[in-house]
Amino acid sequence: MEKFIIVGGNRLTGTVTISGAKNAVLPIMAASIMAGEPCVIYDVPRLTDVRVMKNVLKSLGARVEVNGHAMVIDPRKINYTEVPEHLMRKLRASNLVMGALLGRFGRVKVAHPGGCAIGSRPMDLHFKGFQALGAKITERYGFIEVEAKELRGADIQLDFPSVGATENIMMAATLAKGTTIIRNAAKEPEIVDLQNFLNRLGARIKGAGIDVIRIEGVRKLRGTEHNLIPDRIETGTYMVAAAITNGDVVLKNVIPNHIEPVSAKLREAGVSVVEYKDGIRVKGRGRIKALDIKTLPYPGFPTDMQPQMVALMSIAEGTSIITETIFESRFKHVDELTRMGANIKVEGRVAIVKGVNRLSGAVVEASDLRAGAALVLAGLAAEDATVVENVHHLDRGYEDMEKKLNSLGARVIRVNSNRE
């Protein structure tokens, strides 16, 4: 297992370029299954989640080539509709191939997906959408089988604006007969990027970014080229890195509107955030002020930024109240932060964070992707050295994290635990 050794106390300064969005590339890779010709995706981040999804596509018969940050996917020889169990368990987003395979072949079989242990993420809304389109769902022995002789458009009301369910239904409905309407759809920028990709393939979709999406089914799709949107969670993480070190950092390749909830909270905390057309400058202005934060579906405050903000609030002046409404088990970073001297109490889905003057280095363990990011941020601000174990979680969602941080003046060393 690899780990980070972080020598804290350095003020981050300089410029960092944000990578393509993890949560956009995974559904777009899945959607390429339905294309009739090769697809080229640009600005693809080098992440383990992307590598697993690439292996999922290859296991189905697709040809996938990667050249730098460009990925070419040729789905024409896909003839297999069952995803190997070991790949499904490595990546929860691999369930997104369900909508694409169902749309193209009318059938799919997968194991129950894995992913970060941050709380239950049931498939019931995905199933509800597939059934409304005319599919039959069978669950047995840990596998999910979905079959449909013919998919037909339907009016689907989601009980919760689930991102994954919205994406899966969009893909299946693209090749269904007739019109599908998804109500209470997720509004995330990644949904808009998926719509733009599918429309480039020849789909007829509109409404992504608002809560009603309308899909006119088409008979077939072509190939295309597509540039990914930048990763808004990576953006937010480096914004907090600048704030927690009282630094001065310019972030390039950013869509400021996508990260506005984080920008607003940082300004409320006393941080200078200046937006440009495709960039943001974040500059610390002394000690951070305490905040009240409640995670909500987009355009609310993102749950994927909650752990990072808990780390920031651990050294704020005053007491912060952080409420997590999306995932019930997303405070696993709290115990590790308290090892570093943070004063945090969790009551159900609420974390009460009493700011301390400083954090101290400690050996801590990342339990999931964003919890790992929070511990790295805390290490940047802590006295002495911090060791963050299980950094393979970070490699799922942050491209070259230690290199980017070191380019800003941090001291982060990646080491193999077996070769100390």
GROMACS .gro file of C-alpha atoms in nm, residues 72-374:
model
  303
   72VAL     CA    1  -1.056   0.647  -2.843
   73ILE     CA    2  -1.342   0.402  -2.788
   74ASP     CA    3  -1.459   0.177  -3.071
   75PRO     CA    4  -1.776  -0.001  -2.951
   76ARG     CA    5  -1.872  -0.168  -3.279
   77LYS     CA    6  -1.758  -0.517  -3.176
   78ILE     CA    7  -1.930  -0.518  -2.838
   79ASN     CA    8  -2.126  -0.844  -2.825
   80TYR     CA    9  -2.125  -0.928  -2.455
   81THR     CA   10  -2.382  -0.791  -2.209
   82GLU     CA   11  -2.252  -0.927  -1.878
   83VAL     CA   12  -1.994  -0.725  -1.683
   84PRO     CA   13  -1.738  -0.938  -1.494
   85GLU     CA   14  -1.811  -0.937  -1.121
   86HIS     CA   15  -1.458  -0.839  -1.014
   87LEU     CA   16  -1.479  -0.517  -1.220
   88MET     CA   17  -1.825  -0.423  -1.091
   89ARG     CA   18  -1.703  -0.453  -0.734
   90LYS     CA   19  -1.408  -0.222  -0.797
   91LEU     CA   20  -1.616   0.067  -0.929
   92ARG     CA   21  -1.970   0.169  -0.840
   93ALA     CA   22  -2.001   0.386  -1.152
   94SER     CA   23  -1.971   0.070  -1.358
   95ASN     CA   24  -2.347   0.035  -1.303
   96LEU     CA   25  -2.381   0.309  -1.565
   97VAL     CA   26  -2.319   0.054  -1.838
   98MET     CA   27  -2.664  -0.087  -1.753
   99GLY     CA   28  -2.859   0.188  -1.929
  100ALA     CA   29  -2.628   0.184  -2.230
  101LEU     CA   30  -2.632  -0.197  -2.274
  102LEU     CA   31  -3.007  -0.210  -2.217
  103GLY     CA   32  -3.057   0.059  -2.481
  104ARG     CA   33  -2.838  -0.112  -2.739
  105PHE     CA   34  -2.905  -0.482  -2.676
  106GLY     CA   35  -3.221  -0.497  -2.464
  107ARG     CA   36  -3.046  -0.692  -2.190
  108VAL     CA   37  -2.770  -0.663  -1.929
  109LYS     CA   38  -2.642  -0.864  -1.633
  110VAL     CA   39  -2.420  -0.716  -1.362
  111ALA     CA   40  -2.316  -0.785  -1.004
  112HIS     CA   41  -2.423  -0.539  -0.739
  113PRO     CA   42  -2.167  -0.256  -0.775
  114GLY     CA   43  -1.899  -0.158  -0.524
  115GLY     CA   44  -1.731   0.178  -0.457
  116CYS     CA   45  -1.658   0.403  -0.159
  117ALA     CA   46  -1.812   0.305   0.175
  118ILE     CA   47  -1.986   0.636   0.243
  119GLY     CA   48  -2.341   0.506   0.285
  120SER     CA   49  -2.607   0.315   0.100
  121ARG     CA   50  -2.670   0.406  -0.262
  122PRO     CA   51  -2.960   0.179  -0.360
  123MET     CA   52  -3.046   0.094  -0.719
  124ASP     CA   53  -3.422   0.127  -0.674
  125LEU     CA   54  -3.452   0.450  -0.873
  126HIS     CA   55  -3.251   0.298  -1.160
  127PHE     CA   56  -3.486  -0.003  -1.157
  128LYS     CA   57  -3.794   0.218  -1.143
  129GLY     CA   58  -3.680   0.397  -1.457
  130PHE     CA   59  -3.593   0.077  -1.645
  131GLN     CA   60  -3.927  -0.079  -1.553
  132ALA     CA   61  -4.115   0.230  -1.670
  133LEU     CA   62  -3.939   0.190  -2.006
  134GLY     CA   63  -4.064  -0.168  -2.030
  135ALA     CA   64  -3.779  -0.372  -1.879
  136LYS     CA   65  -3.806  -0.667  -1.643
  137ILE     CA   66  -3.572  -0.674  -1.340
  138THR     CA   67  -3.448  -0.993  -1.176
  139GLU     CA   68  -3.221  -0.992  -0.869
  140ARG     CA   69  -3.069  -1.319  -0.748
  141TYR     CA   70  -2.743  -1.454  -0.608
  142GLY     CA   71  -2.593  -1.104  -0.594
  143PHE     CA   72  -2.658  -1.031  -0.962
  144ILE     CA   73  -2.897  -0.797  -1.140
  145GLU     CA   74  -3.050  -0.899  -1.474
  146VAL     CA   75  -3.246  -0.648  -1.682
  147GLU     CA   76  -3.424  -0.747  -2.003
  148ALA     CA   77  -3.667  -0.580  -2.242
  149LYS     CA   78  -3.810  -0.703  -2.571
  150GLU     CA   79  -3.865  -0.339  -2.660
  151LEU     CA   80  -3.800  -0.015  -2.473
  152ARG     CA   81  -4.074   0.245  -2.498
  153GLY     CA   82  -4.072   0.604  -2.379
  154ALA     CA   83  -4.235   0.683  -2.046
  155ASP     CA   84  -4.305   0.964  -1.801
  156ILE     CA   85  -4.079   0.896  -1.503
  157GLN     CA   86  -4.091   1.078  -1.170
  158LEU     CA   87  -3.779   1.027  -0.957
  159ASP     CA   88  -3.836   1.026  -0.581
  160PHE     CA   89  -3.492   1.183  -0.536
  161PRO     CA   90  -3.275   1.364  -0.794
  162SER     CA   91  -3.027   1.075  -0.820
  163VAL     CA   92  -2.735   1.147  -1.053
  164GLY     CA   93  -2.673   0.783  -1.145
  165ALA     CA   94  -3.041   0.704  -1.203
  166THR     CA   95  -3.083   1.014  -1.418
  167GLU     CA   96  -2.782   0.917  -1.630
  168ASN     CA   97  -2.886   0.553  -1.666
  169ILE     CA   98  -3.240   0.641  -1.768
  170MET     CA   99  -3.114   0.902  -2.016
  171MET     CA  100  -2.896   0.643  -2.187
  172ALA     CA  101  -3.161   0.371  -2.203
  173ALA     CA  102  -3.425   0.615  -2.326
  174THR     CA  103  -3.200   0.748  -2.604
  175LEU     CA  104  -3.265   0.433  -2.813
  176ALA     CA  105  -3.620   0.367  -2.687
  177LYS     CA  106  -3.927   0.417  -2.906
  178GLY     CA  107  -4.116   0.738  -2.836
  179THR     CA  108  -4.064   1.014  -2.582
  180THR     CA  109  -3.929   0.982  -2.228
  181ILE     CA  110  -3.966   1.256  -1.967
  182ILE     CA  111  -3.757   1.242  -1.647
  183ARG     CA  112  -3.904   1.458  -1.372
  184ASN     CA  113  -3.711   1.564  -1.060
  185ALA     CA  114  -3.396   1.484  -1.257
  186ALA     CA  115  -3.052   1.557  -1.117
  187LYS     CA  116  -2.915   1.894  -1.233
  188GLU     CA  117  -2.538   1.843  -1.195
  189PRO     CA  118  -2.305   1.982  -1.464
  190GLU     CA  119  -2.202   1.624  -1.540
  191ILE     CA  120  -2.562   1.553  -1.649
  192VAL     CA  121  -2.536   1.843  -1.894
  193ASP     CA  122  -2.205   1.708  -2.025
  194LEU     CA  123  -2.362   1.365  -2.081
  195GLN     CA  124  -2.651   1.525  -2.267
  196ASN     CA  125  -2.409   1.717  -2.488
  197PHE     CA  126  -2.214   1.400  -2.564
  198LEU     CA  127  -2.526   1.198  -2.646
  199ASN     CA  128  -2.661   1.476  -2.868
  200ARG     CA  129  -2.331   1.479  -3.056
  201LEU     CA  130  -2.392   1.110  -3.120
  202GLY     CA  131  -2.731   1.194  -3.271
  203ALA     CA  132  -2.957   1.171  -2.965
  204ARG     CA  133  -3.242   1.417  -2.915
  205ILE     CA  134  -3.227   1.529  -2.553
  206LYS     CA  135  -3.301   1.863  -2.391
  207GLY     CA  136  -3.350   1.994  -2.040
  208ALA     CA  137  -3.031   1.875  -1.868
  209GLY     CA  138  -2.944   2.123  -1.595
  210ILE     CA  139  -3.308   2.171  -1.496
  211ASP     CA  140  -3.536   1.923  -1.323
  212VAL     CA  141  -3.724   1.799  -1.632
  213ILE     CA  142  -3.536   1.620  -1.910
  214ARG     CA  143  -3.708   1.525  -2.236
  215ILE     CA  144  -3.568   1.250  -2.458
  216GLU     CA  145  -3.698   1.174  -2.807
  217GLY     CA  146  -3.587   0.821  -2.890
  218VAL     CA  147  -3.378   0.764  -3.204
  219ARG     CA  148  -3.302   0.445  -3.398
  220LYS     CA  149  -2.923   0.465  -3.401
  221LEU     CA  150  -2.626   0.676  -3.298
  222ARG     CA  151  -2.301   0.771  -3.469
  223GLY     CA  152  -1.952   0.847  -3.337
  224THR     CA  153  -1.819   1.184  -3.222
  225GLU     CA  154  -1.540   1.380  -3.053
  226HIS     CA  155  -1.597   1.542  -2.715
  227ASN     CA  156  -1.407   1.764  -2.469
  228LEU     CA  157  -1.481   1.692  -2.103
  229ILE     CA  158  -1.576   1.964  -1.858
  230PRO     CA  159  -1.320   2.033  -1.580
  231ASP     CA  160  -1.358   1.856  -1.247
  232ARG     CA  161  -1.548   2.082  -1.007
  233ILE     CA  162  -1.463   1.872  -0.701
  234GLU     CA  163  -1.092   1.879  -0.778
  235THR     CA  164  -1.137   2.254  -0.824
  236GLY     CA  165  -1.302   2.288  -0.484
  237THR     CA  166  -1.036   2.075  -0.318
  238TYR     CA  167  -0.750   2.297  -0.441
  239MET     CA  168  -0.948   2.606  -0.346
  240VAL     CA  169  -0.964   2.474   0.010
  241ALA     CA  170  -0.592   2.385  -0.009
  242ALA     CA  171  -0.519   2.752  -0.078
  243ALA     CA  172  -0.749   2.864   0.203
  244ILE     CA  173  -0.625   2.619   0.467
  245THR     CA  174  -0.260   2.725   0.408
  246ASN     CA  175  -0.344   3.097   0.386
  247GLY     CA  176  -0.204   3.076   0.035
  248ASP     CA  177  -0.253   3.248  -0.300
  249VAL     CA  178  -0.340   3.007  -0.581
  250VAL     CA  179  -0.473   3.053  -0.935
  251LEU     CA  180  -0.672   2.758  -1.071
  252LYS     CA  181  -0.687   2.722  -1.450
  253ASN     CA  182  -0.930   2.521  -1.663
  254VAL     CA  183  -1.225   2.597  -1.436
  255ILE     CA  184  -1.593   2.673  -1.496
  256PRO     CA  185  -1.658   2.911  -1.202
  257ASN     CA  186  -2.037   2.865  -1.208
  258HIS     CA  187  -1.997   2.494  -1.139
  259ILE     CA  188  -1.825   2.557  -0.806
  260GLU     CA  189  -2.022   2.862  -0.692
  261PRO     CA  190  -2.154   2.703  -0.368
  262VAL     CA  191  -1.795   2.644  -0.251
  263SER     CA  192  -1.682   2.990  -0.362
  264ALA     CA  193  -1.970   3.148  -0.168
  265LYS     CA  194  -1.883   2.960   0.152
  266LEU     CA  195  -1.513   3.044   0.124
  267ARG     CA  196  -1.597   3.413   0.084
  268GLU     CA  197  -1.824   3.386   0.389
  269ALA     CA  198  -1.528   3.241   0.577
  270GLY     CA  199  -1.317   3.545   0.489
  271VAL     CA  200  -1.123   3.405   0.192
  272SER     CA  201  -1.072   3.612  -0.124
  273VAL     CA  202  -1.218   3.433  -0.429
  274VAL     CA  203  -1.189   3.610  -0.763
  275GLU     CA  204  -1.348   3.450  -1.070
  276TYR     CA  205  -1.227   3.481  -1.427
  277LYS     CA  206  -1.370   3.344  -1.751
  278ASP     CA  207  -1.198   3.006  -1.713
  279GLY     CA  208  -1.017   3.038  -1.383
  280ILE     CA  209  -1.034   3.128  -1.014
  281ARG     CA  210  -0.786   3.294  -0.778
  282VAL     CA  211  -0.809   3.199  -0.411
  283LYS     CA  212  -0.617   3.400  -0.152
  284GLY     CA  213  -0.615   3.360   0.224
  285ARG     CA  214  -0.671   3.667   0.441
  286GLY     CA  215  -0.582   3.552   0.790
  287ARG     CA  216  -0.767   3.305   1.010
  288ILE     CA  217  -1.075   3.138   0.868
  289LYS     CA  218  -1.419   3.216   1.015
  290ALA     CA  219  -1.657   2.938   1.122
  291LEU     CA  220  -1.942   2.840   0.889
  292ASP     CA  221  -2.272   2.655   0.886
  293ILE     CA  222  -2.292   2.419   0.585
  294LYS     CA  223  -2.565   2.181   0.469
  295THR     CA  224  -2.503   1.946   0.179
  296LEU     CA  225  -2.774   1.932  -0.087
  297PRO     CA  226  -2.820   1.811  -0.445
  298TYR     CA  227  -2.682   2.049  -0.708
  299PRO     CA  228  -2.694   2.350  -0.714
  300GLY     CA  229  -2.665   2.316  -0.336
  301PHE     CA  230  -2.340   2.257  -0.152
  302PRO     CA  231  -2.185   1.933  -0.285
  303THR     CA  232  -2.155   1.634  -0.054
  304ASP     CA  233  -1.822   1.556  -0.225
  305MET     CA  234  -1.681   1.877  -0.071
  306GLN     CA  235  -1.810   1.821   0.283
  307PRO     CA  236  -1.502   1.636   0.418
  308GLN     CA  237  -1.265   1.900   0.281
  309MET     CA  238  -1.469   2.178   0.445
  310VAL     CA  239  -1.471   1.990   0.776
  311ALA     CA  240  -1.091   1.989   0.758
  312LEU     CA  241  -1.090   2.364   0.688
  313MET     CA  242  -1.338   2.440   0.968
  314SER     CA  243  -1.123   2.242   1.214
  315ILE     CA  244  -0.886   2.542   1.229
  316ALA     CA  245  -1.152   2.814   1.190
  317GLU     CA  246  -1.229   3.077   1.451
  318GLY     CA  247  -1.550   2.972   1.625
  319THR     CA  248  -1.785   2.675   1.599
  320SER     CA  249  -1.912   2.536   1.268
  321ILE     CA  250  -2.217   2.317   1.210
  322ILE     CA  251  -2.186   2.079   0.912
  323THR     CA  252  -2.501   1.887   0.814
  324GLU     CA  253  -2.476   1.593   0.573
  325THR     CA  254  -2.809   1.517   0.402
  326ILE     CA  255  -2.696   1.295   0.112
  327PHE     CA  256  -2.497   1.004   0.263
  328GLU     CA  257  -2.550   0.870   0.614
  329SER     CA  258  -2.193   0.743   0.664
  330ARG     CA  259  -1.986   1.035   0.541
  331PHE     CA  260  -1.811   1.143   0.860
  332LYS     CA  261  -1.545   0.870   0.870
  333HIS     CA  262  -1.276   1.136   0.831
  334VAL     CA  263  -1.373   1.291   1.165
  335ASP     CA  264  -1.199   1.031   1.383
  336GLU     CA  265  -0.881   1.073   1.179
  337LEU     CA  266  -0.895   1.453   1.203
  338THR     CA  267  -0.932   1.429   1.581
  339ARG     CA  268  -0.605   1.232   1.584
  340MET     CA  269  -0.451   1.551   1.447
  341GLY     CA  270  -0.598   1.763   1.726
  342ALA     CA  271  -0.930   1.867   1.572
  343ASN     CA  272  -1.225   1.916   1.808
  344ILE     CA  273  -1.522   1.759   1.630
  345LYS     CA  274  -1.834   1.590   1.765
  346VAL     CA  275  -2.073   1.399   1.540
  347GLU     CA  276  -2.441   1.364   1.627
  348GLY     CA  277  -2.621   1.163   1.361
  349ARG     CA  278  -2.581   1.352   1.034
  350VAL     CA  279  -2.442   1.668   1.198
  351ALA     CA  280  -2.079   1.747   1.280
  352ILE     CA  281  -2.008   2.019   1.536
  353VAL     CA  282  -1.661   2.156   1.468
  354LYS     CA  283  -1.495   2.379   1.728
  355GLY     CA  284  -1.197   2.540   1.562
  356VAL     CA  285  -0.853   2.493   1.715
  357ASN     CA  286  -0.548   2.714   1.672
  358ARG     CA  287  -0.343   2.446   1.497
  359LEU     CA  288  -0.339   2.081   1.394
  360SER     CA  289  -0.057   1.839   1.467
  361GLY     CA  290   0.087   1.578   1.235
  362ALA     CA  291  -0.025   1.220   1.290
  363VAL     CA  292  -0.058   0.884   1.116
  364VAL     CA  293  -0.408   0.875   0.966
  365GLU     CA  294  -0.596   0.647   0.727
  366ALA     CA  295  -0.808   0.743   0.427
  367SER     CA  296  -1.136   0.550   0.431
  368ASP     CA  297  -1.261   0.680   0.097
  369LEU     CA  298  -1.179   0.926  -0.180
  370ARG     CA  299  -1.299   1.256  -0.032
  371ALA     CA  300  -1.208   1.161   0.326
  372GLY     CA  301  -0.855   1.108   0.196
  373ALA     CA  302  -0.860   1.455   0.040
  374ALA     CA  303  -0.966   1.605   0.373
   0.00000   0.00000   0.00000
